mmCIF file of C-alpha atoms and ligand atoms in Angstrom:
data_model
loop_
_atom_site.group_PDB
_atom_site.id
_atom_site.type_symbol
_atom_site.label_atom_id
_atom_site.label_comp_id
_atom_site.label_asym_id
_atom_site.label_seq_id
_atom_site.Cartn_x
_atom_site.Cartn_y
_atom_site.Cartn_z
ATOM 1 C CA UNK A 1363 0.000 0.000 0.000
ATOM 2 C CA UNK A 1364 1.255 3.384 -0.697
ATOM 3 C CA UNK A 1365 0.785 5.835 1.865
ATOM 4 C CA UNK A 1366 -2.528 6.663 4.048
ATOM 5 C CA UNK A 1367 -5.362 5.064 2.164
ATOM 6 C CA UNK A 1368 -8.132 7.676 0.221
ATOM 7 C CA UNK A 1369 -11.004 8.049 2.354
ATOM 8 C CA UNK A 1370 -14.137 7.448 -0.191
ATOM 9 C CA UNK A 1371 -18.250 7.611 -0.421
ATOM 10 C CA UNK A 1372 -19.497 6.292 -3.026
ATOM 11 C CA UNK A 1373 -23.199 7.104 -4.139
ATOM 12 C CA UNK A 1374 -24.438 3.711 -6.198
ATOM 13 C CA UNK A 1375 -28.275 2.091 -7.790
ATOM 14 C CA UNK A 1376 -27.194 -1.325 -7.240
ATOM 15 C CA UNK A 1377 -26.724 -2.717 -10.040
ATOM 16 C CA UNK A 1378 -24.724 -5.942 -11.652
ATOM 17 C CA UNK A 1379 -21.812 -2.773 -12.372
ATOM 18 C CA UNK A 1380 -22.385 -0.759 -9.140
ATOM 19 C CA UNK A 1381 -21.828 -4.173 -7.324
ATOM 20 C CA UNK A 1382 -17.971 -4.896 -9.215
ATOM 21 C CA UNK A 1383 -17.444 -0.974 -8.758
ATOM 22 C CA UNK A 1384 -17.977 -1.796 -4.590
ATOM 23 C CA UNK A 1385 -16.311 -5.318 -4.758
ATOM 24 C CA UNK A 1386 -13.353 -3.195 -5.976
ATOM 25 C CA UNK A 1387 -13.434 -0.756 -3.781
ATOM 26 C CA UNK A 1388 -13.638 -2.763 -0.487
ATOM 27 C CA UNK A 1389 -10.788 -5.097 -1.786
ATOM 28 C CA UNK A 1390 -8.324 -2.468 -3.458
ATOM 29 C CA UNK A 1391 -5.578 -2.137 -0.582
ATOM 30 C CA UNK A 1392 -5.423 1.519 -1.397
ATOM 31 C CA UNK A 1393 -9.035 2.629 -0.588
ATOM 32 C CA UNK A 1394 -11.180 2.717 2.657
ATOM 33 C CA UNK A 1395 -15.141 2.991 1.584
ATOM 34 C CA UNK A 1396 -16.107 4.967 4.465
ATOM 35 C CA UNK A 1397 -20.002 4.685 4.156
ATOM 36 C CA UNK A 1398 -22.341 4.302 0.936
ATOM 37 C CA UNK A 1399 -25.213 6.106 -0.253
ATOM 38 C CA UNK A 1400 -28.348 4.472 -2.123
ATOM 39 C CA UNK A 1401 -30.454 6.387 -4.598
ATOM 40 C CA UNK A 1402 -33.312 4.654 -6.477
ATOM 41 C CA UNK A 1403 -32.256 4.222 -10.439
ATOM 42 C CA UNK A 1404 -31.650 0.487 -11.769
ATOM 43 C CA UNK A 1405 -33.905 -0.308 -9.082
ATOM 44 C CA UNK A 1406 -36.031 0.897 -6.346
ATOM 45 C CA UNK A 1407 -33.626 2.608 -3.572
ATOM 46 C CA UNK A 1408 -34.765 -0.310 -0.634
ATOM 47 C CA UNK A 1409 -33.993 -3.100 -3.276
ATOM 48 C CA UNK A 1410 -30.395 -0.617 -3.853
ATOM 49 C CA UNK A 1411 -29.712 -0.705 0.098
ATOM 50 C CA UNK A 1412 -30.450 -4.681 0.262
ATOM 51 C CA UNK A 1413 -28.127 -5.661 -2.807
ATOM 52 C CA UNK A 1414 -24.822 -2.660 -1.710
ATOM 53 C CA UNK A 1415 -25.742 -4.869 1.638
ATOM 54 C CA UNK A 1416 -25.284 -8.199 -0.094
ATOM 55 C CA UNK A 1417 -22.353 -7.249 -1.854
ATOM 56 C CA UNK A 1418 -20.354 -5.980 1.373
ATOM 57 C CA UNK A 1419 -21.624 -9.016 3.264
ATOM 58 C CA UNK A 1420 -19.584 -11.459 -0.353
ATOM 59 C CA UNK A 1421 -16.483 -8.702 0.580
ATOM 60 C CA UNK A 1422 -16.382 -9.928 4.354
ATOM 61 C CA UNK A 1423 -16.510 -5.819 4.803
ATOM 62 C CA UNK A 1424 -17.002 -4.289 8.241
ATOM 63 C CA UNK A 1425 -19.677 -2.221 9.855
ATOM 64 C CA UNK A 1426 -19.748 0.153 6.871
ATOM 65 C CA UNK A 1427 -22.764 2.407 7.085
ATOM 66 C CA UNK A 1428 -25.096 2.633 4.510
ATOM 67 C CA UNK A 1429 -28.026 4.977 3.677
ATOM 68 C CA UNK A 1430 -31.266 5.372 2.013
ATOM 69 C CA UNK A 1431 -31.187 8.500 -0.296
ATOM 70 C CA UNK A 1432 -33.586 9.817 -2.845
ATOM 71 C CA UNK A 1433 -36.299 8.078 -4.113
ATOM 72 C CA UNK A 1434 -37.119 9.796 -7.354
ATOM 73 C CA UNK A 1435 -35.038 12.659 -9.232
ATOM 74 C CA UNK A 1436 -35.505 16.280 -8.084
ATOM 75 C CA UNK A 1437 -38.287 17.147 -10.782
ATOM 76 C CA UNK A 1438 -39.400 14.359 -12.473
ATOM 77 C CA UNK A 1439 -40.887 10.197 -11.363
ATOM 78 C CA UNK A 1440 -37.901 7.743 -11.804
ATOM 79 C CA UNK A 1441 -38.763 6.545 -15.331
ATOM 80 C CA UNK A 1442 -36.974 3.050 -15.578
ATOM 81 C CA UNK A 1443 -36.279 0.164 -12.827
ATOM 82 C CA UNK A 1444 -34.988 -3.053 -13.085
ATOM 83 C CA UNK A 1445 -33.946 -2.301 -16.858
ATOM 84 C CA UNK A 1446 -31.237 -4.409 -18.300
ATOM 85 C CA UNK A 1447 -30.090 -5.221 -15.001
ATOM 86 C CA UNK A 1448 -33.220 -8.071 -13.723
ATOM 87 C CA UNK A 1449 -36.257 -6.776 -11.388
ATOM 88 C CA UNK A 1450 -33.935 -7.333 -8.381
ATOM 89 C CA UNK A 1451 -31.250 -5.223 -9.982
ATOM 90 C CA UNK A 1452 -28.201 -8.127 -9.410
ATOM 91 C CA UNK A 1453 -29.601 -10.198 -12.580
ATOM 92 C CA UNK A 1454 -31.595 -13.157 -10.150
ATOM 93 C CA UNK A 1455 -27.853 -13.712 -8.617
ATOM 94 C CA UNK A 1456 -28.689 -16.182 -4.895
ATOM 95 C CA UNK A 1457 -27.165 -14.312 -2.332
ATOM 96 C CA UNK A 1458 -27.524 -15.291 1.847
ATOM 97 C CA UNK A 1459 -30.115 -13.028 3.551
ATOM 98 C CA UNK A 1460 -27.807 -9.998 4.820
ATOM 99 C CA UNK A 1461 -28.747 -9.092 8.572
ATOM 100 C CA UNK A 1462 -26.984 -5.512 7.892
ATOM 101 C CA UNK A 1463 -28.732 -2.578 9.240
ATOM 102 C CA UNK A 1464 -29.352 0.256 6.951
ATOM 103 C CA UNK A 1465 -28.446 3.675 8.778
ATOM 104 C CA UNK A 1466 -31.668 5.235 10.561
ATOM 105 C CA UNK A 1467 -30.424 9.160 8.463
ATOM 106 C CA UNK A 1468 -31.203 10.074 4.725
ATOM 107 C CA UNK A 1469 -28.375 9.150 2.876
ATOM 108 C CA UNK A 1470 -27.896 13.145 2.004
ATOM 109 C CA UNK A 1471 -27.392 13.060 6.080
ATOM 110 C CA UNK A 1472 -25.296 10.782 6.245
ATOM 111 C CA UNK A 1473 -22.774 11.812 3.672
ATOM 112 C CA UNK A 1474 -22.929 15.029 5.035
ATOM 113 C CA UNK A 1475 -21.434 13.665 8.250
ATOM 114 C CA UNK A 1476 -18.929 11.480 6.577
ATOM 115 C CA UNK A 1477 -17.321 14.382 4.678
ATOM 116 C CA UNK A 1478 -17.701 16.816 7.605
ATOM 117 C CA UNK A 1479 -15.799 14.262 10.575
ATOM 118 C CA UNK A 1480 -13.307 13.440 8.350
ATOM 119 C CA UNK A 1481 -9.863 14.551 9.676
ATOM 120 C CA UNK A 1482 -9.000 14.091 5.816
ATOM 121 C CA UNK A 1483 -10.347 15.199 2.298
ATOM 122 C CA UNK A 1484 -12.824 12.551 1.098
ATOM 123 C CA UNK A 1485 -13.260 11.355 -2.163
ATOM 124 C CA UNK A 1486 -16.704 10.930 -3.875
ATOM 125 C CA UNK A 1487 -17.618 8.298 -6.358
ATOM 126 C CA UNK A 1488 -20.592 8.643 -8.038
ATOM 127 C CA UNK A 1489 -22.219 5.107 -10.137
ATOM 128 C CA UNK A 1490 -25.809 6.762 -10.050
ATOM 129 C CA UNK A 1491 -28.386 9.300 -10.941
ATOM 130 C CA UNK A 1492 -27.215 12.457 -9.297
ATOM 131 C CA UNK A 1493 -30.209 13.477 -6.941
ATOM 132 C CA UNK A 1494 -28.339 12.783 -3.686
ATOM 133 C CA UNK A 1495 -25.372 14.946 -4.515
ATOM 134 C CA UNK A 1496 -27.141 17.213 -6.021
ATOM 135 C CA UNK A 1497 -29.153 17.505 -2.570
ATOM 136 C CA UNK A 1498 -26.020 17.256 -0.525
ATOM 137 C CA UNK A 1499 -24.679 20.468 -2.405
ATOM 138 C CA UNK A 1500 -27.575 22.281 -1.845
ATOM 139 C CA UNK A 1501 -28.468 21.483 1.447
ATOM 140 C CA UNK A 1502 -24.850 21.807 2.501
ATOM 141 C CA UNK A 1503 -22.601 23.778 0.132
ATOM 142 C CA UNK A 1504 -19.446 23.504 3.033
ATOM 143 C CA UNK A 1505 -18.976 19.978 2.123
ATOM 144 C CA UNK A 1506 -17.444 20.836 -1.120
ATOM 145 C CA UNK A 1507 -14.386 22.436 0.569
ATOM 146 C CA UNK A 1508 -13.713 18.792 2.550
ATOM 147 C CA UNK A 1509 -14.448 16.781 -1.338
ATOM 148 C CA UNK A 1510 -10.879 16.457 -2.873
ATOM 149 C CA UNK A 1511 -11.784 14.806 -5.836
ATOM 150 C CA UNK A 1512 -15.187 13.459 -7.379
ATOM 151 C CA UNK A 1513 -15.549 10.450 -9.805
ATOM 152 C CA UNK A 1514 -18.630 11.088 -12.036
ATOM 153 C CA UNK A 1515 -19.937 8.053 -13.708
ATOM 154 C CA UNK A 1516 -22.024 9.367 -16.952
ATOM 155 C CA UNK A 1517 -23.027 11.341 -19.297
ATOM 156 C CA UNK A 1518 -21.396 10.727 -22.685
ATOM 157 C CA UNK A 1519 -19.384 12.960 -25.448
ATOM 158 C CA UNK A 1520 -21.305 11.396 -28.586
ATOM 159 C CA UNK A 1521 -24.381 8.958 -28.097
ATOM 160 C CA UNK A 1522 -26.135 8.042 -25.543
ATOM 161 C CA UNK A 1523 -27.200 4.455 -24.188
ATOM 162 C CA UNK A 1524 -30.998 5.509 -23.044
ATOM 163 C CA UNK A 1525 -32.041 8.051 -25.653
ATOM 164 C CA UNK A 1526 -30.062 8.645 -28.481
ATOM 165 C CA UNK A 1527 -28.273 11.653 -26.760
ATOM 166 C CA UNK A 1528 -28.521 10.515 -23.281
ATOM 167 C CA UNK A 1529 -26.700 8.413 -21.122
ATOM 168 C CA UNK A 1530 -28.706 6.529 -18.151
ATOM 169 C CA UNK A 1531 -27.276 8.233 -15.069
ATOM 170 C CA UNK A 1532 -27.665 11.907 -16.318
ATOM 171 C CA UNK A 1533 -31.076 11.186 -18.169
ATOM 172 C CA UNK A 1534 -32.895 10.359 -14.933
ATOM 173 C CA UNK A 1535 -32.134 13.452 -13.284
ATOM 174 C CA UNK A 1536 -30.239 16.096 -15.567
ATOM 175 C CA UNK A 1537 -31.026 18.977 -13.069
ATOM 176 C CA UNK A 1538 -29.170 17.049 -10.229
ATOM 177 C CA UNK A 1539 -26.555 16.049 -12.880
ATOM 178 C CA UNK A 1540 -25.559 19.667 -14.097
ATOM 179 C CA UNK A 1541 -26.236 21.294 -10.277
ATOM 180 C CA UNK A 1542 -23.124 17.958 -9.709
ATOM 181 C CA UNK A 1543 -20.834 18.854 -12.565
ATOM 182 C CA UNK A 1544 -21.038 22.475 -12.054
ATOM 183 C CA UNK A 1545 -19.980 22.589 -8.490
ATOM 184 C CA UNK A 1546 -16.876 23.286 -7.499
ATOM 185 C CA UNK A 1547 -15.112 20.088 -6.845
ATOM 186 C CA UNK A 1548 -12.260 18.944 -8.842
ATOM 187 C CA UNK A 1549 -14.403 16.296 -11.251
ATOM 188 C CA UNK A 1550 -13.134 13.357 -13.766
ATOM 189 C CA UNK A 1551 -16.165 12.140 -15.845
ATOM 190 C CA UNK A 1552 -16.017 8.687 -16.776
ATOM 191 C CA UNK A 1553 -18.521 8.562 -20.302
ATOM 192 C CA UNK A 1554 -20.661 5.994 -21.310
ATOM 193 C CA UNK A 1555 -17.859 5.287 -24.393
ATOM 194 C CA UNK A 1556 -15.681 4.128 -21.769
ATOM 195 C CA UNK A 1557 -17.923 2.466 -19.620
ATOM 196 C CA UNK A 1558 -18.900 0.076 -22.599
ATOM 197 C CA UNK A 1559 -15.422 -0.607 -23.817
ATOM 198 C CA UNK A 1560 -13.810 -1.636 -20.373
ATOM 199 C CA UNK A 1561 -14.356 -5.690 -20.118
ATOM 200 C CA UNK A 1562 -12.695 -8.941 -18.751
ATOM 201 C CA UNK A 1563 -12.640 -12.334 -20.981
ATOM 202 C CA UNK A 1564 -15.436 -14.731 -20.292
ATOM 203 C CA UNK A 1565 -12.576 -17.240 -19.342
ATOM 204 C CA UNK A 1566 -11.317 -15.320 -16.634
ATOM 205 C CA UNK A 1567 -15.101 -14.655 -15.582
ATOM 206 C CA UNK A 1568 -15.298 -18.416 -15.591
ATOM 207 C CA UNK A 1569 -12.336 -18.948 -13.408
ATOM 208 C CA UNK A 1570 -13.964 -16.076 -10.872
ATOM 209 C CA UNK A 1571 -17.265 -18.137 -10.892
ATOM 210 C CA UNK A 1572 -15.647 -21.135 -9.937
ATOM 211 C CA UNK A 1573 -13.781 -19.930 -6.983
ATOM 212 C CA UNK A 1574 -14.243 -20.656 -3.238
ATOM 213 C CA UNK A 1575 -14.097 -17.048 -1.961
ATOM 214 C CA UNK A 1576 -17.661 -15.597 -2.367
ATOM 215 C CA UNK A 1577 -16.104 -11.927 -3.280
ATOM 216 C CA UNK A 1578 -14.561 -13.723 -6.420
ATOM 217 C CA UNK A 1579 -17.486 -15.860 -6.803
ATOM 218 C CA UNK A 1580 -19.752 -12.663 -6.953
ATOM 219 C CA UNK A 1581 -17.910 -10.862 -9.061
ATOM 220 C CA UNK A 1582 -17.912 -14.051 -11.661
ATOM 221 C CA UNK A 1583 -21.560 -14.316 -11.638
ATOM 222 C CA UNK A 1584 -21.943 -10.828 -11.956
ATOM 223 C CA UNK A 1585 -19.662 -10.616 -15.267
ATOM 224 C CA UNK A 1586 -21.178 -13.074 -16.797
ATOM 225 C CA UNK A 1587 -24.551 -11.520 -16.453
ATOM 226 C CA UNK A 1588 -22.832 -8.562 -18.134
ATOM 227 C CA UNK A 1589 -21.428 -10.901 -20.913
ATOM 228 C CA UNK A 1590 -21.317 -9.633 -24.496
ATOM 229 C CA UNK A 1591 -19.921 -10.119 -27.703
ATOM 230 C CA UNK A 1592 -16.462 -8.153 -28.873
ATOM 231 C CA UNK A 1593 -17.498 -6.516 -32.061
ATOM 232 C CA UNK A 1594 -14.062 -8.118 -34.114
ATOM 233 C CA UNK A 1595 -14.045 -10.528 -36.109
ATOM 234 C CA UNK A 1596 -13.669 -13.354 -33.235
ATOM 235 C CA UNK A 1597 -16.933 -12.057 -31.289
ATOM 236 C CA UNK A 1598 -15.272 -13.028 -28.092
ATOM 237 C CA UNK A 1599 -17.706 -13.146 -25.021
ATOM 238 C CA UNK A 1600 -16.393 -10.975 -22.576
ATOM 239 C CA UNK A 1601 -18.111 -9.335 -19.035
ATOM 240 C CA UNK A 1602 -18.160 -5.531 -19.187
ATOM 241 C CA UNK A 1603 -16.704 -3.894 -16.089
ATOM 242 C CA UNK A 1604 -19.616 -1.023 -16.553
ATOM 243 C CA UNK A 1605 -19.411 1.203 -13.321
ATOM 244 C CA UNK A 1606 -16.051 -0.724 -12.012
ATOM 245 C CA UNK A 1607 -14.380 1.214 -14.390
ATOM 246 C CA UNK A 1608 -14.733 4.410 -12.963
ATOM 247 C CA UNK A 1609 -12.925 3.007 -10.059
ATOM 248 C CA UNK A 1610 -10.214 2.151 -12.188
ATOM 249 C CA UNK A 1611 -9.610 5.288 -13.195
ATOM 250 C CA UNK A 1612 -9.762 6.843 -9.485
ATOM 251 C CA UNK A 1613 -7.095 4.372 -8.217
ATOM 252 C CA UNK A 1614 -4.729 4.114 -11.890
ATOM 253 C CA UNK A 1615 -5.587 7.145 -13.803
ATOM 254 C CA UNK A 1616 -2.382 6.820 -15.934
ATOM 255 C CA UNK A 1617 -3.962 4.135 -17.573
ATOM 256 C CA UNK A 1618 -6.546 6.793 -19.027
ATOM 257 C CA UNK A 1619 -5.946 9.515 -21.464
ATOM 258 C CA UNK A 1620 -8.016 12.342 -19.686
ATOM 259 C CA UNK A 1621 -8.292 16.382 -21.053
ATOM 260 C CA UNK A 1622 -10.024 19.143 -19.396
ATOM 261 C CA UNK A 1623 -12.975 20.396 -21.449
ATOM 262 C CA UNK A 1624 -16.117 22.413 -20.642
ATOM 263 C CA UNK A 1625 -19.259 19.946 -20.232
ATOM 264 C CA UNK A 1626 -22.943 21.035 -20.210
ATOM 265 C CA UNK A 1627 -25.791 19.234 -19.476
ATOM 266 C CA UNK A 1628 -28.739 19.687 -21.654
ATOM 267 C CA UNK A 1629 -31.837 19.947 -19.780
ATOM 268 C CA UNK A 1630 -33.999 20.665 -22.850
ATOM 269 C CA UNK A 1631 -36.400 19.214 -25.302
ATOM 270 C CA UNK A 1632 -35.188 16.083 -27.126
ATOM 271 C CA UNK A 1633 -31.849 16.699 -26.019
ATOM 272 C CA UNK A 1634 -32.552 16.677 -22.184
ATOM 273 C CA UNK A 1635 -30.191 14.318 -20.553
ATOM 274 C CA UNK A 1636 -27.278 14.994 -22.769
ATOM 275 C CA UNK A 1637 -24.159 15.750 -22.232
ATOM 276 C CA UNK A 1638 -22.558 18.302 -24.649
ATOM 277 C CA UNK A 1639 -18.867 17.788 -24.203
ATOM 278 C CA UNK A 1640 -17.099 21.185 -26.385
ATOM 279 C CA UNK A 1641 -14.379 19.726 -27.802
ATOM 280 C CA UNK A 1642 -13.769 23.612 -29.364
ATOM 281 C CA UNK A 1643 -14.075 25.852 -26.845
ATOM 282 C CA UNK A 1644 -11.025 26.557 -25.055
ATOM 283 C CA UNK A 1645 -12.750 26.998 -21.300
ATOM 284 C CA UNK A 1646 -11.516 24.840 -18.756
ATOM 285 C CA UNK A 1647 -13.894 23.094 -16.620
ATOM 286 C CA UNK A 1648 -14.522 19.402 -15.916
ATOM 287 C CA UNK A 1649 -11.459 16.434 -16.974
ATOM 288 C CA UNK A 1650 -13.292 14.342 -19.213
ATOM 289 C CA UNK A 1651 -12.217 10.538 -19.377
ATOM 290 C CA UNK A 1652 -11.795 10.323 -23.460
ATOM 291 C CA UNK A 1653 -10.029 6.884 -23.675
ATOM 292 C CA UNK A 1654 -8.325 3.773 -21.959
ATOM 293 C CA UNK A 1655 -5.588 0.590 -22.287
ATOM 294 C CA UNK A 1656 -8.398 -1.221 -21.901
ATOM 295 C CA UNK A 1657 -6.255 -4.051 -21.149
ATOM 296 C CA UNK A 1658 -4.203 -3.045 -18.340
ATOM 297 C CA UNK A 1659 -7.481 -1.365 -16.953
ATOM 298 C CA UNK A 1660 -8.813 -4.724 -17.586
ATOM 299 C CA UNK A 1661 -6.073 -6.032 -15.567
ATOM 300 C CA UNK A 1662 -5.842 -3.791 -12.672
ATOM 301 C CA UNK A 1663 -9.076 -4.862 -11.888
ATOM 302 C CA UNK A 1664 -8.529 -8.691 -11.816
ATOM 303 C CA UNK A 1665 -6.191 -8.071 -9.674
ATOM 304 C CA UNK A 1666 -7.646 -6.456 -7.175
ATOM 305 C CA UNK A 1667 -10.572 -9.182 -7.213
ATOM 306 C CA UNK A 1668 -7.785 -12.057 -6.758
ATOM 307 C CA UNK A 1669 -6.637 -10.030 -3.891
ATOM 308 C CA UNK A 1670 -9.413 -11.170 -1.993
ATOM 309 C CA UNK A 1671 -7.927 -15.068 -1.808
ATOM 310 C CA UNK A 1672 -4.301 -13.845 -0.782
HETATM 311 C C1 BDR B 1746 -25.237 3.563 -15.861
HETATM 312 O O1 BDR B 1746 -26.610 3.177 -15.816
HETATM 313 C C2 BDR B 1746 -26.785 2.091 -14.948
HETATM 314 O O2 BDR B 1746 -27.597 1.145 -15.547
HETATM 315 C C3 BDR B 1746 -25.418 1.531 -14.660
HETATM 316 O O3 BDR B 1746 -25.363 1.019 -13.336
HETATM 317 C C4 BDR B 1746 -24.496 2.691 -14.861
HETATM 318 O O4 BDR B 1746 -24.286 3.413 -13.664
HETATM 319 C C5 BDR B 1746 -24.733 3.416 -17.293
HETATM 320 O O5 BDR B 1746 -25.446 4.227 -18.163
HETATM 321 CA CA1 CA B 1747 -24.930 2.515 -11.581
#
């Protein structure tokens, strides 16, 4: 390990990708997840508390607190659950019953109080619709003094994956996104082009599936739910790391080519949801994740999941 670990929230929908992003976290020797906030997006926000829940009870994790957050975006009814990821949001995965405890506070509360006692910066990482930050921020503007760094998992610089223009995360709530990527912390977006090129090879999915150590088990079953084909001439199968790859880039950003560029969120008409990244204006404003080595990223996080058996 090198140095004092970064102290991070992350702020998930539960989810087949939120679920490697966490399995990462809590094994990557580097990191210390110091509480986790639930928003309703892939699936209702109770079914999001029970499977983050799951997944830190397959990670052997402590007593990490974790909160209930919003239940719908700030102006609009959450308009798709249990999309491509099952109605239970981990694709019908068995996991044991957890006996976790969600925290009695609102998840805004909650990361309010982790950011606040912190005797260091915090780091947020964000898998989800924005509506809890975007809350946080309001509520309590001081916290964005104590935020070193923010992960933002969406949006997209050309097409999008839920309208033609929109990507998921931003689409559900595109006030909350643009109040998020117009505040003042130091941001790194990690696009939907990314997310959907960052994958590990059915084979090594297979050996995860097989193993002992429910962490590795998990995260085998859950790549293989993600399984799809490479679009070369081979059509490999391969399990797309989806939100796990925006921890990638937190913990090995060298393995990303990343440029600052002004991003606006398009709140309007067909375009609502989008993300215009301006690729000509020279005003700096948010780094923008534009591509990978998709196989060292790849890599990094295999690694981290074999951790969990040394
Ligand atoms: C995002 O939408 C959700 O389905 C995934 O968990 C990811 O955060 C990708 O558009
Ligand atoms: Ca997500």
């Amino acid at each position: 390990m090198s140095g004092m670990p970064r102290r991070l929230a992350i702020d998930v929908d539960t989810g087949t990708d939120d679920a490697l992003a966490l399995l990462y976290a809590l094994g990557h020797p580097d990191l210390e997840v110091l509480g986790i906030s639930c928003v309703t997006g892939n699936v209702t926000v109770d079914q999001v508390v029970i499977n983050s829940c799951n997944v830190l009870d397959a990670a052997g994790a402590g007593d990490i607190p974790i909160a209930a957050g919003a239940v719908q975006p700030l102006l609009e009814r959450a308009r798709r659950e249990g999309g491509s990821h099952g109605p239970d949001g981990l694709g019908g995965i068995e996991l044991p019953q957890t006996s976790r405890q969600r925290s009695p506070v609102h998840a805004v509360e909650l990361l309010h109080r982790l950011i606040m006692d912190s005797p260091e910066p915090v780091t947020l990482v964000t898998l989800a619709p924005k509506t809890n930050l975007a809350m946080l921020l309001t509520r309590y503007p001081e916290v964005a003094a104590s935020v070193d760094q923010m992960i933002f998992m969406g949006g997209s610089a050309s097409e999008g994956n839920t309208t033609t223009v929109a990507e998921f995360n931003v689409w559900q709530d595109p006030e909350a996104a643009r109040c998020v990527i117009e505040s003042s912390i130091p941001t790194t977006m990690y696009p939907f082009e990314l997310f959907s090129r960052l994958a590990v090879s059915q084979g090594v999915a297979d050996r995860f599936r097989a193993h002992d150590h429910p962490a590795i088990r998990l995260a085998g079953d859950l790549l293989h739910r993600r399984r799809t084909s490479t679009h070369g001439p081979s059509h490999d199968q391969v399990g797309l790391l989806g939100d796990a790859g925006a921890m990638v880039l937190l913990t090995n950003p060298e393995l990303f080519v990343i440029r600052e560029l002004p991003v606006h969120v398009n709140l309007d008409g067909i375009g609502r949801g989008q993300t215009v990244v301006d690729h000509q204006s020279r005003q700096r404003r948010t780094a923008v994740a534009l591509d990978l080595d998709a196989a060292q990223a790849a890599s990094a996080f295999v690694k981290v999941i074999d951790g969990y058996a040394a």
